[in-house]
Amino acid sequence: MAQQQKPASGMMLFVAIILIAALGLGALYFFVLTPGDPDSNTIQRPQEGTLEQHTR
């Protein structure tokens, strides 16, 4: 039984490291790499009349 505990604990450590790395990358993307305010003027909106022209 002692032989099964070492691989199981190693696998749990591996999964925990992967989970922590994924959370760290997600936090890095969310807090550092995301663009500014979604209501900013940098968002390109279609000009008036272009939507009507393409839907006809």
Short mmCIF file of N, CA and C in Angstrom, two decimals:
data_model
loop_
_atom_site.label_atom_id
_atom_site.label_comp_id
_atom_site.label_asym_id
_atom_site.label_seq_id
_atom_site.Cartn_x
_atom_site.Cartn_y
_atom_site.Cartn_z
N MET A 1 0.81 -1.19 0.00
CA MET A 1 0.00 0.00 0.00
C MET A 1 0.86 1.25 0.00
N ALA A 2 2.04 1.18 0.55
CA ALA A 2 2.92 2.35 0.60
C ALA A 2 3.42 2.72 -0.79
N GLN A 3 3.47 1.73 -1.70
CA GLN A 3 3.95 2.02 -3.05
C GLN A 3 2.92 2.82 -3.84
N GLN A 4 1.65 2.66 -3.56
CA GLN A 4 0.63 3.41 -4.28
C GLN A 4 0.50 4.84 -3.80
N GLN A 5 0.89 5.11 -2.56
CA GLN A 5 0.72 6.45 -2.03
C GLN A 5 1.69 7.44 -2.66
N LYS A 6 2.89 7.03 -2.97
CA LYS A 6 3.86 7.96 -3.55
C LYS A 6 3.44 8.43 -4.94
N PRO A 7 3.05 7.56 -5.87
CA PRO A 7 2.59 8.07 -7.17
C PRO A 7 1.33 8.93 -7.06
N ALA A 8 0.43 8.57 -6.18
CA ALA A 8 -0.79 9.35 -6.03
C ALA A 8 -0.48 10.74 -5.50
N SER A 9 0.41 10.84 -4.54
CA SER A 9 0.74 12.17 -4.00
C SER A 9 1.53 12.98 -5.03
N GLY A 10 2.34 12.32 -5.83
CA GLY A 10 3.06 13.02 -6.89
C GLY A 10 2.12 13.54 -7.96
N MET A 11 1.11 12.75 -8.28
CA MET A 11 0.13 13.19 -9.27
C MET A 11 -0.69 14.36 -8.73
N MET A 12 -1.06 14.31 -7.47
CA MET A 12 -1.80 15.42 -6.88
C MET A 12 -0.96 16.69 -6.85
N LEU A 13 0.33 16.56 -6.58
CA LEU A 13 1.22 17.71 -6.61
C LEU A 13 1.31 18.29 -8.02
N PHE A 14 1.41 17.43 -9.02
CA PHE A 14 1.46 17.87 -10.40
C PHE A 14 0.19 18.62 -10.80
N VAL A 15 -0.96 18.08 -10.43
CA VAL A 15 -2.24 18.72 -10.74
C VAL A 15 -2.35 20.06 -10.02
N ALA A 16 -1.90 20.13 -8.77
CA ALA A 16 -1.95 21.38 -8.02
C ALA A 16 -1.05 22.43 -8.65
N ILE A 17 0.13 22.03 -9.12
CA ILE A 17 1.04 22.98 -9.77
C ILE A 17 0.43 23.50 -11.06
N ILE A 18 -0.17 22.62 -11.85
CA ILE A 18 -0.82 23.03 -13.09
C ILE A 18 -1.98 24.00 -12.79
N LEU A 19 -2.77 23.71 -11.77
CA LEU A 19 -3.89 24.57 -11.40
C LEU A 19 -3.40 25.95 -10.95
N ILE A 20 -2.37 25.98 -10.14
CA ILE A 20 -1.83 27.26 -9.67
C ILE A 20 -1.25 28.06 -10.83
N ALA A 21 -0.57 27.38 -11.75
CA ALA A 21 -0.02 28.07 -12.92
C ALA A 21 -1.14 28.64 -13.80
N ALA A 22 -2.21 27.88 -13.97
CA ALA A 22 -3.34 28.36 -14.79
C ALA A 22 -4.01 29.56 -14.12
N LEU A 23 -4.19 29.51 -12.81
CA LEU A 23 -4.78 30.65 -12.11
C LEU A 23 -3.87 31.87 -12.18
N GLY A 24 -2.57 31.65 -12.08
CA GLY A 24 -1.62 32.76 -12.19
C GLY A 24 -1.65 33.40 -13.57
N LEU A 25 -1.67 32.58 -14.61
CA LEU A 25 -1.74 33.12 -15.97
C LEU A 25 -3.07 33.84 -16.22
N GLY A 26 -4.15 33.28 -15.68
CA GLY A 26 -5.45 33.94 -15.82
C GLY A 26 -5.47 35.30 -15.12
N ALA A 27 -4.89 35.36 -13.94
CA ALA A 27 -4.84 36.63 -13.20
C ALA A 27 -3.95 37.63 -13.93
N LEU A 28 -2.83 37.15 -14.45
CA LEU A 28 -1.93 38.03 -15.21
C LEU A 28 -2.66 38.61 -16.42
N TYR A 29 -3.36 37.78 -17.15
CA TYR A 29 -4.10 38.27 -18.32
C TYR A 29 -5.19 39.25 -17.90
N PHE A 30 -5.93 38.92 -16.85
CA PHE A 30 -7.06 39.74 -16.45
C PHE A 30 -6.62 41.10 -15.93
N PHE A 31 -5.56 41.14 -15.12
CA PHE A 31 -5.17 42.39 -14.48
C PHE A 31 -4.13 43.19 -15.25
N VAL A 32 -3.33 42.54 -16.09
CA VAL A 32 -2.22 43.24 -16.75
C VAL A 32 -2.44 43.39 -18.25
N LEU A 33 -2.88 42.35 -18.91
CA LEU A 33 -2.90 42.34 -20.37
C LEU A 33 -4.22 42.77 -20.99
N THR A 34 -5.26 43.00 -20.20
CA THR A 34 -6.54 43.38 -20.79
C THR A 34 -6.52 44.85 -21.19
N PRO A 35 -7.24 45.20 -22.23
CA PRO A 35 -7.30 46.60 -22.63
C PRO A 35 -8.09 47.42 -21.62
N GLY A 36 -8.20 48.70 -21.88
CA GLY A 36 -8.84 49.62 -20.95
C GLY A 36 -10.33 49.41 -20.82
N ASP A 37 -11.00 50.46 -20.44
CA ASP A 37 -12.43 50.45 -20.18
C ASP A 37 -13.19 50.07 -21.45
N PRO A 38 -14.16 49.16 -21.36
CA PRO A 38 -14.90 48.78 -22.57
C PRO A 38 -15.74 49.92 -23.15
N ASP A 39 -16.02 50.95 -22.37
CA ASP A 39 -16.79 52.08 -22.87
C ASP A 39 -15.90 53.17 -23.46
N SER A 40 -14.63 52.88 -23.62
CA SER A 40 -13.72 53.91 -24.12
C SER A 40 -13.99 54.20 -25.59
N ASN A 41 -13.42 55.27 -26.08
CA ASN A 41 -13.64 55.69 -27.46
C ASN A 41 -12.79 54.92 -28.45
N THR A 42 -11.97 53.99 -27.99
CA THR A 42 -11.12 53.22 -28.90
C THR A 42 -11.87 52.08 -29.57
N ILE A 43 -13.09 51.77 -29.10
CA ILE A 43 -13.87 50.70 -29.71
C ILE A 43 -14.40 51.19 -31.05
N GLN A 44 -14.17 50.39 -32.09
CA GLN A 44 -14.65 50.78 -33.41
C GLN A 44 -16.10 50.33 -33.56
N ARG A 45 -16.97 51.28 -33.78
CA ARG A 45 -18.38 50.99 -33.99
C ARG A 45 -18.70 51.23 -35.46
N PRO A 46 -19.64 50.48 -35.99
CA PRO A 46 -20.00 50.70 -37.40
C PRO A 46 -20.60 52.09 -37.60
N GLN A 47 -20.33 52.64 -38.75
CA GLN A 47 -20.87 53.96 -39.06
C GLN A 47 -22.36 53.84 -39.30
N GLU A 48 -23.04 54.95 -39.17
CA GLU A 48 -24.49 54.94 -39.38
C GLU A 48 -24.79 54.57 -40.83
N GLY A 49 -25.76 53.72 -41.02
CA GLY A 49 -26.19 53.34 -42.35
C GLY A 49 -25.48 52.12 -42.89
N THR A 50 -24.35 51.71 -42.33
CA THR A 50 -23.63 50.56 -42.90
C THR A 50 -24.36 49.26 -42.61
N LEU A 51 -24.99 49.15 -41.44
CA LEU A 51 -25.71 47.92 -41.11
C LEU A 51 -26.91 47.73 -42.04
N GLU A 52 -27.63 48.81 -42.32
CA GLU A 52 -28.78 48.71 -43.20
C GLU A 52 -28.38 48.32 -44.62
N GLN A 53 -27.22 48.80 -45.08
CA GLN A 53 -26.77 48.50 -46.43
C GLN A 53 -26.44 47.03 -46.58
N HIS A 54 -25.87 46.41 -45.53
CA HIS A 54 -25.43 45.02 -45.64
C HIS A 54 -26.57 44.02 -45.38
N THR A 55 -27.65 44.48 -44.79
CA THR A 55 -28.73 43.53 -44.49
C THR A 55 -29.78 43.48 -45.57
N ARG A 56 -29.71 44.33 -46.56
CA ARG A 56 -30.72 44.33 -47.63
C ARG A 56 -30.43 43.28 -48.67
#
